[in-house]
Amino acid sequence: MRLTRYFLPVLKETPAEAQIVSHRYMLRAGLIKQAAVGIYSWLPLGLKVLRNIERIVDEEQQKAGHIPLLMPTLQSADLWRESGRYEAYGEEMLRIKDRHGRDLLYGPTNEEMITDIFRSYVSSYRDLPKTLYHIQWKFRDEMRPRFGVMRGREFLMKDGYNFDVDRESALEAYDRHMVSYLRTYERMGLKAIPMRADSGPIGGENTHEFLVLAETGESEVFYDSAILDLQLADRVVNYEDPNQLKEIVSEWTAPYARTDETHDPALFNEVPEERRRSSRGIEVGQIFYFGTQYSDKMGAMVTDDSGNRVPVHMGSHGIGVSRLLGAIIEASHDDKGIIWPEGVTPFHCGIVNLKLGDDEADAACEALYSSLTALGLEPLYDDRNERAGGKFATMDLIGLPWRITVGPRGLKNGVVELTSRRTGGKRRAAAGTGGGKDRGDLRGRLRRFRAGNHRNVQLLPARRSPLRVNVAACARHGQVIVHGLTGRVLSHAGQEPAPLACFRQKGREAKADAGARDHPCRWAYRGRGAFAISRVFPAVHPAPQRCRG
C-alpha cells in the first residue's frame, strides 16, 4: 500500500481522554476513533490488526477441531429467563424492546442461545462431543468505561461452547481449549499466563483466566516466576490425544498463578521466596467448565448408551479479540510508539524514500515495493513529499517490524538500510543484488517475515544464475521461476516457458500458469541471483526442496 493512497490520520498530540499507553497510541496512530463513550470506530490500520488477530484465533480454534458458526448480536429475553440470568445479570446488560413490545437484549455472552441451538438438533450421545464457537461483537454497559478498547462497552469476542456426555469428556475439552489458547497467544507474540480465577456471573466450578502482565492491568496477580520460562514453541500438539493435552495443562498449571479473587497466601508462601512475584495483569481470555448448569435449566438432554435421558456437560471459552489489540500494545511499545509482533502487524515492513523525485531512489523504491508484493508480503511505501524525520516518526509510531530506508547516498554505494523496530538495530543491505557480505543478513531478516499465512516463506541462496535453473525440474516440484524484481517468469534458456501443466503436491491439485505472478509456489531471484525465495501453500504444506538444474 502506498501511503499517499491510504487513510492514516495520525495525531501529533495525545488526546486528553487517553490515560494509558495503548489508548494513547491507538488514537495517535489512527487505529481507532471514539464514536461514543466506550464505543469506537475501527479505522483502516486498526482494522487490519484486528483482522489479523481474529484470523489467528480462528485458525487455532479450527486446528483444535472446533466448529465455527455465527449467532446474532440481539437475543430474545425469553432464553435468558429460562436460565434465570435475565434479572440476575445486572445493569451491564443492555435491554431493549422492539416495536411489538417483545423484550430483547444486546448479547453480552451466548450460553443461552448456543444451548437452544444444541437442544434443537442434538438428541443422542452418538452426536457428541461437539464444540461450537463464533467471533461476534458484544455489548456490556460498563458503569465507567475507560482505557479505550481495554474496557470499552462494545467489543469483539470469540466465545466457544463445548457439549459432552459426561464430566470426564468435558474436562478433556477444557484441556483442549487451554492448549489451543496458549498456542494462540504465542503466535501473537504474547506471554499469557493461565491463572486460577473466579467464575463471576457465568458460573462454574473450574475456570482459568489468561493474563498478560502489564502495569496498567486491572487485576492484581500472584505467581511463581518459573511459569515465565514455559512455552509451547514448535512442540507438535495432537488435539486427539487427551493424555498429551493433560500433560501440557499440568505443566502450565503446576506453578502457582492466581488472581486476587482466588489468591491463597498459605499456598503462595510455599513457593521459593526468590520466585514469588506479584504484579498486575490484563485479562485476554477465560475458560470455564460449568457442568450441567445450563443444560439442566434449559432441557439440553441426550440419550446415553443405556437409553436414559441425561443433561449434557458444558463449558464456555472466551478470547477478547479487540481487547487483545490493546494488550499487545501495553506489552510491546516504547516511547516512540507501538512495536507490533510480526504475527499481527498490519504491514510486514515500511519503505521510506528519503528523496522523493530522485530518479534512482524512486526506481529503487518501486522495485522493492513490486518485489515484496509479488512475494506475498505487504509493504507500506511512504511516498509522501515529507521530510525524513516526519516519515521516520510515523513509521516508529505505527510500529511496523521492519523499515527499509532508501536514499541517494546509500544507492551510490549500492545499499539500502534495514532497521528493526524492536531492537533499533540497523544493517546495510545490497540494494540490487543482496550479494556479498550482507546477503546472509538480509536473508536472515526477511526470513522473519514468516508470520500468519507467510510462515512458510523460505529464503535460499542462489548458487547459480536463474537463467540456468531447469524449469522442467522445478515444475515437477510445483515451483515457478520468477525474477525477484520484475516478476518476469524465467526458464532455463531465459525465455518465458509455456504454461505449466496441472501438477499435484501432497495430494492437493493446483493449476499453474507460469506467467501468473500470484502463483502460490514460486522461486524468485533478486537481482543477479544473490538469493532465491521459495513460497508454498501457506501453513499447509512443507517448503519444497531445491531443484537442481
PDB file of N, CA and C in Angstrom, residues 369-431:
ATOM      1  N   TYR A 369       9.052  -2.299  -3.686  1.00  0.00           N
ATOM      2  CA  TYR A 369       7.612  -2.423  -3.451  1.00  0.00           C
ATOM      3  C   TYR A 369       7.015  -3.532  -4.322  1.00  0.00           C
ATOM      4  N   SER A 370       7.375  -3.555  -5.608  1.00  0.00           N
ATOM      5  CA  SER A 370       6.836  -4.566  -6.522  1.00  0.00           C
ATOM      6  C   SER A 370       7.321  -5.951  -6.155  1.00  0.00           C
ATOM      7  N   SER A 371       8.600  -6.053  -5.788  1.00  0.00           N
ATOM      8  CA  SER A 371       9.169  -7.356  -5.468  1.00  0.00           C
ATOM      9  C   SER A 371       8.549  -7.946  -4.214  1.00  0.00           C
ATOM     10  N   LEU A 372       8.449  -7.148  -3.157  1.00  0.00           N
ATOM     11  CA  LEU A 372       7.866  -7.644  -1.913  1.00  0.00           C
ATOM     12  C   LEU A 372       6.398  -8.018  -2.097  1.00  0.00           C
ATOM     13  N   THR A 373       5.680  -7.216  -2.867  1.00  0.00           N
ATOM     14  CA  THR A 373       4.277  -7.511  -3.125  1.00  0.00           C
ATOM     15  C   THR A 373       4.132  -8.808  -3.907  1.00  0.00           C
ATOM     16  N   ALA A 374       5.023  -9.013  -4.907  1.00  0.00           N
ATOM     17  CA  ALA A 374       4.974 -10.234  -5.707  1.00  0.00           C
ATOM     18  C   ALA A 374       5.253 -11.470  -4.864  1.00  0.00           C
ATOM     19  N   LEU A 375       5.979 -11.308  -3.789  1.00  0.00           N
ATOM     20  CA  LEU A 375       6.315 -12.434  -2.920  1.00  0.00           C
ATOM     21  C   LEU A 375       5.239 -12.700  -1.874  1.00  0.00           C
ATOM     22  N   GLY A 376       4.140 -11.989  -1.938  1.00  0.00           N
ATOM     23  CA  GLY A 376       3.056 -12.218  -0.997  1.00  0.00           C
ATOM     24  C   GLY A 376       3.188 -11.437   0.294  1.00  0.00           C
ATOM     25  N   LEU A 377       4.186 -10.556   0.376  1.00  0.00           N
ATOM     26  CA  LEU A 377       4.328  -9.699   1.552  1.00  0.00           C
ATOM     27  C   LEU A 377       3.601  -8.381   1.302  1.00  0.00           C
ATOM     28  N   GLU A 378       3.335  -7.669   2.375  1.00  0.00           N
ATOM     29  CA  GLU A 378       2.554  -6.436   2.253  1.00  0.00           C
ATOM     30  C   GLU A 378       3.354  -5.267   2.823  1.00  0.00           C
ATOM     31  N   PRO A 379       4.046  -4.521   1.968  1.00  0.00           N
ATOM     32  CA  PRO A 379       4.795  -3.363   2.458  1.00  0.00           C
ATOM     33  C   PRO A 379       3.931  -2.105   2.469  1.00  0.00           C
ATOM     34  N   LEU A 380       4.308  -1.139   3.320  1.00  0.00           N
ATOM     35  CA  LEU A 380       3.700   0.187   3.309  1.00  0.00           C
ATOM     36  C   LEU A 380       4.754   1.156   2.804  1.00  0.00           C
ATOM     37  N   TYR A 381       4.534   1.713   1.635  1.00  0.00           N
ATOM     38  CA  TYR A 381       5.514   2.586   0.994  1.00  0.00           C
ATOM     39  C   TYR A 381       5.158   4.037   1.303  1.00  0.00           C
ATOM     40  N   ASP A 382       6.015   4.698   2.082  1.00  0.00           N
ATOM     41  CA  ASP A 382       5.809   6.113   2.411  1.00  0.00           C
ATOM     42  C   ASP A 382       6.330   6.960   1.251  1.00  0.00           C
ATOM     43  N   ASP A 383       5.437   7.264   0.331  1.00  0.00           N
ATOM     44  CA  ASP A 383       5.789   8.051  -0.853  1.00  0.00           C
ATOM     45  C   ASP A 383       5.308   9.491  -0.733  1.00  0.00           C
ATOM     46  N   ARG A 384       5.134   9.970   0.509  1.00  0.00           N
ATOM     47  CA  ARG A 384       4.723  11.353   0.723  1.00  0.00           C
ATOM     48  C   ARG A 384       5.900  12.292   0.514  1.00  0.00           C
ATOM     49  N   ASN A 385       5.586  13.498   0.130  1.00  0.00           N
ATOM     50  CA  ASN A 385       6.628  14.518  -0.033  1.00  0.00           C
ATOM     51  C   ASN A 385       6.821  15.223   1.310  1.00  0.00           C
ATOM     52  N   GLU A 386       7.369  14.495   2.266  1.00  0.00           N
ATOM     53  CA  GLU A 386       7.581  14.990   3.621  1.00  0.00           C
ATOM     54  C   GLU A 386       9.064  14.877   3.964  1.00  0.00           C
ATOM     55  N   ARG A 387       9.468  15.590   5.019  1.00  0.00           N
ATOM     56  CA  ARG A 387      10.853  15.489   5.453  1.00  0.00           C
ATOM     57  C   ARG A 387      11.119  14.104   6.042  1.00  0.00           C
ATOM     58  N   ALA A 388      12.379  13.699   6.045  1.00  0.00           N
ATOM     59  CA  ALA A 388      12.734  12.353   6.501  1.00  0.00           C
ATOM     60  C   ALA A 388      12.340  12.132   7.961  1.00  0.00           C
ATOM     61  N   GLY A 389      12.550  13.145   8.811  1.00  0.00           N
ATOM     62  CA  GLY A 389      12.220  12.994  10.228  1.00  0.00           C
ATOM     63  C   GLY A 389      10.762  12.687  10.460  1.00  0.00           C
ATOM     64  N   GLY A 390       9.893  13.334   9.697  1.00  0.00           N
ATOM     65  CA  GLY A 390       8.465  13.080   9.821  1.00  0.00           C
ATOM     66  C   GLY A 390       8.094  11.671   9.395  1.00  0.00           C
ATOM     67  N   LYS A 391       8.756  11.193   8.344  1.00  0.00           N
ATOM     68  CA  LYS A 391       8.482   9.830   7.876  1.00  0.00           C
ATOM     69  C   LYS A 391       8.948   8.803   8.905  1.00  0.00           C
ATOM     70  N   PHE A 392      10.140   9.028   9.473  1.00  0.00           N
ATOM     71  CA  PHE A 392      10.642   8.110  10.495  1.00  0.00           C
ATOM     72  C   PHE A 392       9.723   8.099  11.720  1.00  0.00           C
ATOM     73  N   ALA A 393       9.247   9.275  12.127  1.00  0.00           N
ATOM     74  CA  ALA A 393       8.372   9.367  13.293  1.00  0.00           C
ATOM     75  C   ALA A 393       7.067   8.607  13.068  1.00  0.00           C
ATOM     76  N   THR A 394       6.523   8.702  11.853  1.00  0.00           N
ATOM     77  CA  THR A 394       5.295   7.975  11.539  1.00  0.00           C
ATOM     78  C   THR A 394       5.526   6.479  11.583  1.00  0.00           C
ATOM     79  N   MET A 395       6.630   6.023  10.995  1.00  0.00           N
ATOM     80  CA  MET A 395       6.931   4.590  10.996  1.00  0.00           C
ATOM     81  C   MET A 395       7.131   4.077  12.421  1.00  0.00           C
ATOM     82  N   ASP A 396       7.823   4.848  13.253  1.00  0.00           N
ATOM     83  CA  ASP A 396       8.023   4.434  14.645  1.00  0.00           C
ATOM     84  C   ASP A 396       6.694   4.382  15.400  1.00  0.00           C
ATOM     85  N   LEU A 397       5.823   5.341  15.141  1.00  0.00           N
ATOM     86  CA  LEU A 397       4.539   5.402  15.841  1.00  0.00           C
ATOM     87  C   LEU A 397       3.656   4.214  15.500  1.00  0.00           C
ATOM     88  N   ILE A 398       3.553   3.872  14.212  1.00  0.00           N
ATOM     89  CA  ILE A 398       2.651   2.782  13.811  1.00  0.00           C
ATOM     90  C   ILE A 398       3.286   1.418  14.022  1.00  0.00           C
ATOM     91  N   GLY A 399       4.608   1.352  14.239  1.00  0.00           N
ATOM     92  CA  GLY A 399       5.219   0.156  14.797  1.00  0.00           C
ATOM     93  C   GLY A 399       5.460  -1.015  13.886  1.00  0.00           C
ATOM     94  N   LEU A 400       5.649  -0.819  12.572  1.00  0.00           N
ATOM     95  CA  LEU A 400       5.916  -1.950  11.682  1.00  0.00           C
ATOM     96  C   LEU A 400       7.244  -2.602  12.062  1.00  0.00           C
ATOM     97  N   PRO A 401       7.358  -3.927  11.972  1.00  0.00           N
ATOM     98  CA  PRO A 401       8.553  -4.617  12.467  1.00  0.00           C
ATOM     99  C   PRO A 401       9.848  -4.205  11.783  1.00  0.00           C
ATOM    100  N   TRP A 402       9.780  -3.857  10.501  1.00  0.00           N
ATOM    101  CA  TRP A 402      10.995  -3.520   9.742  1.00  0.00           C
ATOM    102  C   TRP A 402      10.779  -2.251   8.927  1.00  0.00           C
ATOM    103  N   ARG A 403      11.848  -1.477   8.805  1.00  0.00           N
ATOM    104  CA  ARG A 403      11.829  -0.294   7.952  1.00  0.00           C
ATOM    105  C   ARG A 403      12.990  -0.392   6.974  1.00  0.00           C
ATOM    106  N   ILE A 404      12.680  -0.231   5.692  1.00  0.00           N
ATOM    107  CA  ILE A 404      13.712  -0.208   4.650  1.00  0.00           C
ATOM    108  C   ILE A 404      13.858   1.234   4.201  1.00  0.00           C
ATOM    109  N   THR A 405      15.018   1.817   4.438  1.00  0.00           N
ATOM    110  CA  THR A 405      15.267   3.222   4.101  1.00  0.00           C
ATOM    111  C   THR A 405      16.088   3.301   2.827  1.00  0.00           C
ATOM    112  N   VAL A 406      15.568   4.040   1.858  1.00  0.00           N
ATOM    113  CA  VAL A 406      16.207   4.159   0.539  1.00  0.00           C
ATOM    114  C   VAL A 406      16.547   5.628   0.301  1.00  0.00           C
ATOM    115  N   GLY A 407      17.818   5.905   0.047  1.00  0.00           N
ATOM    116  CA  GLY A 407      18.246   7.272  -0.223  1.00  0.00           C
ATOM    117  C   GLY A 407      19.348   7.317  -1.265  1.00  0.00           C
ATOM    118  N   PRO A 408      19.556   8.483  -1.909  1.00  0.00           N
ATOM    119  CA  PRO A 408      20.568   8.603  -2.964  1.00  0.00           C
ATOM    120  C   PRO A 408      21.979   8.259  -2.480  1.00  0.00           C
ATOM    121  N   ARG A 409      22.318   8.646  -1.252  1.00  0.00           N
ATOM    122  CA  ARG A 409      23.669   8.386  -0.765  1.00  0.00           C
ATOM    123  C   ARG A 409      23.930   6.880  -0.657  1.00  0.00           C
ATOM    124  N   GLY A 410      22.990   6.152  -0.118  1.00  0.00           N
ATOM    125  CA  GLY A 410      23.177   4.712   0.003  1.00  0.00           C
ATOM    126  C   GLY A 410      23.177   4.029  -1.346  1.00  0.00           C
ATOM    127  N   LEU A 411      22.313   4.501  -2.243  1.00  0.00           N
ATOM    128  CA  LEU A 411      22.238   3.862  -3.550  1.00  0.00           C
ATOM    129  C   LEU A 411      23.530   4.041  -4.349  1.00  0.00           C
ATOM    130  N   LYS A 412      24.255   5.129  -4.091  1.00  0.00           N
ATOM    131  CA  LYS A 412      25.548   5.293  -4.770  1.00  0.00           C
ATOM    132  C   LYS A 412      26.510   4.181  -4.391  1.00  0.00           C
ATOM    133  N   ASN A 413      26.350   3.673  -3.167  1.00  0.00           N
ATOM    134  CA  ASN A 413      27.166   2.547  -2.708  1.00  0.00           C
ATOM    135  C   ASN A 413      26.470   1.208  -2.908  1.00  0.00           C
ATOM    136  N   GLY A 414      25.301   1.248  -3.539  1.00  0.00           N
ATOM    137  CA  GLY A 414      24.570   0.013  -3.825  1.00  0.00           C
ATOM    138  C   GLY A 414      23.875  -0.598  -2.634  1.00  0.00           C
ATOM    139  N   VAL A 415      23.519   0.210  -1.608  1.00  0.00           N
ATOM    140  CA  VAL A 415      22.909  -0.360  -0.412  1.00  0.00           C
ATOM    141  C   VAL A 415      21.664   0.423  -0.006  1.00  0.00           C
ATOM    142  N   VAL A 416      20.805  -0.259   0.749  1.00  0.00           N
ATOM    143  CA  VAL A 416      19.699   0.366   1.464  1.00  0.00           C
ATOM    144  C   VAL A 416      19.881   0.004   2.936  1.00  0.00           C
ATOM    145  N   GLU A 417      19.110   0.662   3.815  1.00  0.00           N
ATOM    146  CA  GLU A 417      19.241   0.418   5.249  1.00  0.00           C
ATOM    147  C   GLU A 417      18.020  -0.338   5.762  1.00  0.00           C
ATOM    148  N   LEU A 418      18.279  -1.443   6.456  1.00  0.00           N
ATOM    149  CA  LEU A 418      17.219  -2.264   7.034  1.00  0.00           C
ATOM    150  C   LEU A 418      17.253  -2.087   8.544  1.00  0.00           C
ATOM    151  N   THR A 419      16.137  -1.587   9.137  1.00  0.00           N
ATOM    152  CA  THR A 419      16.088  -1.258  10.557  1.00  0.00           C
ATOM    153  C   THR A 419      15.021  -2.089  11.256  1.00  0.00           C
ATOM    154  N   SER A 420      15.402  -2.700  12.382  1.00  0.00           N
ATOM    155  CA  SER A 420      14.460  -3.454  13.200  1.00  0.00           C
ATOM    156  C   SER A 420      13.763  -2.498  14.170  1.00  0.00           C
ATOM    157  N   ARG A 421      12.438  -2.498  14.166  1.00  0.00           N
ATOM    158  CA  ARG A 421      11.701  -1.620  15.080  1.00  0.00           C
ATOM    159  C   ARG A 421      11.876  -2.061  16.525  1.00  0.00           C
ATOM    160  N   ARG A 422      11.965  -3.355  16.770  1.00  0.00           N
ATOM    161  CA  ARG A 422      12.031  -3.858  18.141  1.00  0.00           C
ATOM    162  C   ARG A 422      13.369  -3.553  18.789  1.00  0.00           C
ATOM    163  N   THR A 423      14.469  -3.804  18.060  1.00  0.00           N
ATOM    164  CA  THR A 423      15.797  -3.628  18.655  1.00  0.00           C
ATOM    165  C   THR A 423      16.438  -2.302  18.291  1.00  0.00           C
ATOM    166  N   GLY A 424      15.973  -1.671  17.209  1.00  0.00           N
ATOM    167  CA  GLY A 424      16.611  -0.453  16.719  1.00  0.00           C
ATOM    168  C   GLY A 424      17.869  -0.727  15.930  1.00  0.00           C
ATOM    169  N   GLY A 425      18.227  -1.991  15.800  1.00  0.00           N
ATOM    170  CA  GLY A 425      19.435  -2.349  15.063  1.00  0.00           C
ATOM    171  C   GLY A 425      19.314  -2.023  13.584  1.00  0.00           C
ATOM    172  N   LYS A 426      20.428  -1.536  13.010  1.00  0.00           N
ATOM    173  CA  LYS A 426      20.436  -1.156  11.602  1.00  0.00           C
ATOM    174  C   LYS A 426      21.525  -1.918  10.869  1.00  0.00           C
ATOM    175  N   ARG A 427      21.220  -2.359   9.672  1.00  0.00           N
ATOM    176  CA  ARG A 427      22.184  -3.025   8.816  1.00  0.00           C
ATOM    177  C   ARG A 427      22.037  -2.526   7.393  1.00  0.00           C
ATOM    178  N   ARG A 428      23.138  -2.443   6.724  1.00  0.00           N
ATOM    179  CA  ARG A 428      23.081  -2.115   5.304  1.00  0.00           C
ATOM    180  C   ARG A 428      22.911  -3.406   4.509  1.00  0.00           C
ATOM    181  N   ALA A 429      22.054  -3.337   3.528  1.00  0.00           N
ATOM    182  CA  ALA A 429      21.811  -4.489   2.663  1.00  0.00           C
ATOM    183  C   ALA A 429      21.935  -4.039   1.228  1.00  0.00           C
ATOM    184  N   ALA A 430      22.505  -4.920   0.398  1.00  0.00           N
ATOM    185  CA  ALA A 430      22.711  -4.568  -1.004  1.00  0.00           C
ATOM    186  C   ALA A 430      21.373  -4.277  -1.668  1.00  0.00           C
ATOM    187  N   ALA A 431      21.303  -3.161  -2.373  1.00  0.00           N
ATOM    188  CA  ALA A 431      20.028  -2.713  -2.929  1.00  0.00           C
ATOM    189  C   ALA A 431      19.576  -3.555  -4.100  1.00  0.00           C
TER     190      ALA A 431
END
